[in-house]
Amino acid sequence: MTDDTGDTDTAAGDASDSAAGDASDSAAGDASDSAAGDASDSAAGDAAEDFSLDRFHEALEAEERPVATASEVARRLGTSQAAARDALAALVDRGDVDRLDVESDPVVFFPTDWGRLATRERVVAFPDRREIVVDRPTQFTRARLSQFAHLVDTTGTDPGTRGYLYRIRQEDVWAAPFEDADGLIASLRSVLPRRFEHLEEWIRDQWRRAHRFRLYTHEDGYVVLQAASESLMGNVADQHLDDDHLRAPISETEAWVNEDAVAAVKRALYDAGYPVEDDRDLDVGDPVDIDLTTDLRGYQETWVETFLDARSGVYVGPPGSGKTVAAIATIAAVGGETLILVPSRELAGQWREELLEHSTIDPADIGLYHGGRKEIRPVTIATYQIAGMDRHRALFDSRKWGLICFDEAHHISSPVYSRTAELQTKHRLGLSATPVRETGSEEEIYTLIGRPIGADWDELFEAGFVQEPEVEIRYVPWRDEMARNEYASADGRERRRLAAENPAKIEEVRYLLAAHRDKKALVFIEYLDQGEAIADALGVPFISGETPHRERAELFRRFRDDGGESDSDRDDVDALVVSRVGDEGIDLPNAELAIVASGLGGSRRQGSQRAGRTMRPAGSALVYVLATRGSSEEEFAQRQMRHLARKGIRVRETNVAE
């Protein structure tokens, strides 16, 4: 903070500043009164009368701090320090402003309402930094902010008292799910205490940026890049695109694009701050005979309509929101042969079942293309691993695909990215609960596939389409002295492993399973030794990448099964310990309880996937995250759960007793 004595505001500072720096508040007031009297009592009174609470708020916003000294207020409002101090004193007398002695400044001032709101939501905007701080945010506020702002950090440890720091980045504005800038601005105004013209103008400018370049198909069949102005083509496109990206200029605002470089053009301009609208004529592919047999929910219909209008995009929604059904509806609406890319063989088989359940497709028209089978059919389901291999190029070349569907779309920046030339001519649909990568390369998803399309998680919770999970971080102590000492003497990666495998977690898992014995449970682990130890201690199956495919499929089937009519007939499994094989894509609708025993060093996406295993249309949903107290796991747990909090999910924290 800036000290009152550091200001040099004309004659008022000669006596007032010295007194403020050397004496207590009362002495500062005496000196201030004396200085004010020297300058003129009536002038000071007039200044105080003109100084409103709104003017004080303006000073705080300019200072970008929630509190300010009299000298800082004077500097920001262009008045003398004496006049500012008298005006603040008048506001204090009226009860509009409070004053506080702090160690580094004689006196700081803040609006009284902020103190009164200590037990309620508080929203403070810093428009110059494009940041919004929210204490005790409501679910409504978190949901609105998640549409156009990035959650940077959270503070506080007690349940219900966290503060959230959001930042509005240009890519957040570009990807915001609104028809126009007015819709985005309306959402912004719904959460901020008042309007901020400068911030709103910046948002409108970013929105305009997202509509300054477009790709379209010329009547002669080639691809054209069109800029909104001659200067954009000359100063932006020409400077950021390589020579082989464009074949030749057509006019001052248009250029002939090398069709193999479409993805590179889009990525280069995105990096330059100008996302490209893609209005090209895309391949439709040979017809495929398929109709949807399941009624769509309202938001799913909106997803499909939005996709058909844009012809590319990523359906974003929590597990259980029906992204796969919406994708099948999209396949039927596009009506062309389709390639579906998935991360695992289990998910390939699951997709086949979903297609047969929700559409009229002939089973003979569905092909599986992975390590065990190599079938290419009108609708082919392949793994990303196979699709990224050069020797399987026939997968891309053998049919005229009209639609490419990327399930778990964050995998797109794997070797499949090398197929950009083949992919860019098709309709492109991505599915993901959280299209985020820790490397910050989410732009690769949006430039290669398309913009996000999706309902707010909160809207699905409120409408009852998806059960909102209860998430709790449980900080587990060291109970084994030998394990504690081994951790203390280790460093680096070994420390992380030891914290993850804290033996006390086994008993905590046992306690949680016993407390919820009526619920189907998944226990997630990172290290195989720990998985085996928990499985042995609890007498439940352990599934990892080493588990044979047939055995894995059978265990998943038994987990989904409700069993027979009597206990003696039951062959179902109520709990599974799973490694990363359970993170993505495995449909386990009976999972009512998830316990994350380790793996907290993973990505935000992994945290969402694991928590998401319990998000289903009905029934209770519980997620417990175990973190060794006093270790880096505390930070990792908070980071992963912060991403869920951004989606509107409430997260609480508990310290487990020694």
Tab-separated table of C-alpha atoms in Angstrom, residues 209 212-213 225-241 251-254 269 272 274:
chain	number	residue	atom	x	y	z
A	209	ARG	CA	-12.190	-10.025	-33.969
A	212	ARG	CA	-13.048	-10.691	-39.283
A	213	PHE	CA	-11.770	-13.651	-41.333
A	225	LEU	CA	-9.759	-16.754	-47.347
A	226	GLN	CA	-11.704	-13.507	-47.015
A	227	ALA	CA	-10.703	-10.622	-44.728
A	228	ALA	CA	-13.086	-7.923	-43.535
A	229	SER	CA	-10.761	-5.210	-44.835
A	230	GLU	CA	-7.731	-4.644	-47.008
A	231	SER	CA	-5.594	-3.739	-44.012
A	232	LEU	CA	-6.438	-7.030	-42.275
A	233	MET	CA	-5.357	-8.996	-45.311
A	234	GLY	CA	-2.165	-6.987	-45.685
A	235	ASN	CA	-1.181	-6.437	-42.060
A	236	VAL	CA	-2.413	-9.635	-40.452
A	237	ALA	CA	-2.808	-12.449	-42.985
A	238	ASP	CA	0.278	-11.622	-45.068
A	239	GLN	CA	2.457	-11.314	-41.967
A	240	HIS	CA	1.310	-14.446	-40.139
A	241	LEU	CA	0.711	-16.922	-42.960
A	251	SER	CA	-8.406	-9.333	-54.616
A	252	GLU	CA	-7.309	-6.872	-51.931
A	253	THR	CA	-9.369	-8.788	-49.363
A	254	GLU	CA	-9.346	-12.364	-50.709
A	269	LEU	CA	-4.661	-16.608	-37.553
A	272	ALA	CA	-2.521	-13.877	-34.208
A	274	TYR	CA	-8.241	-13.647	-35.184
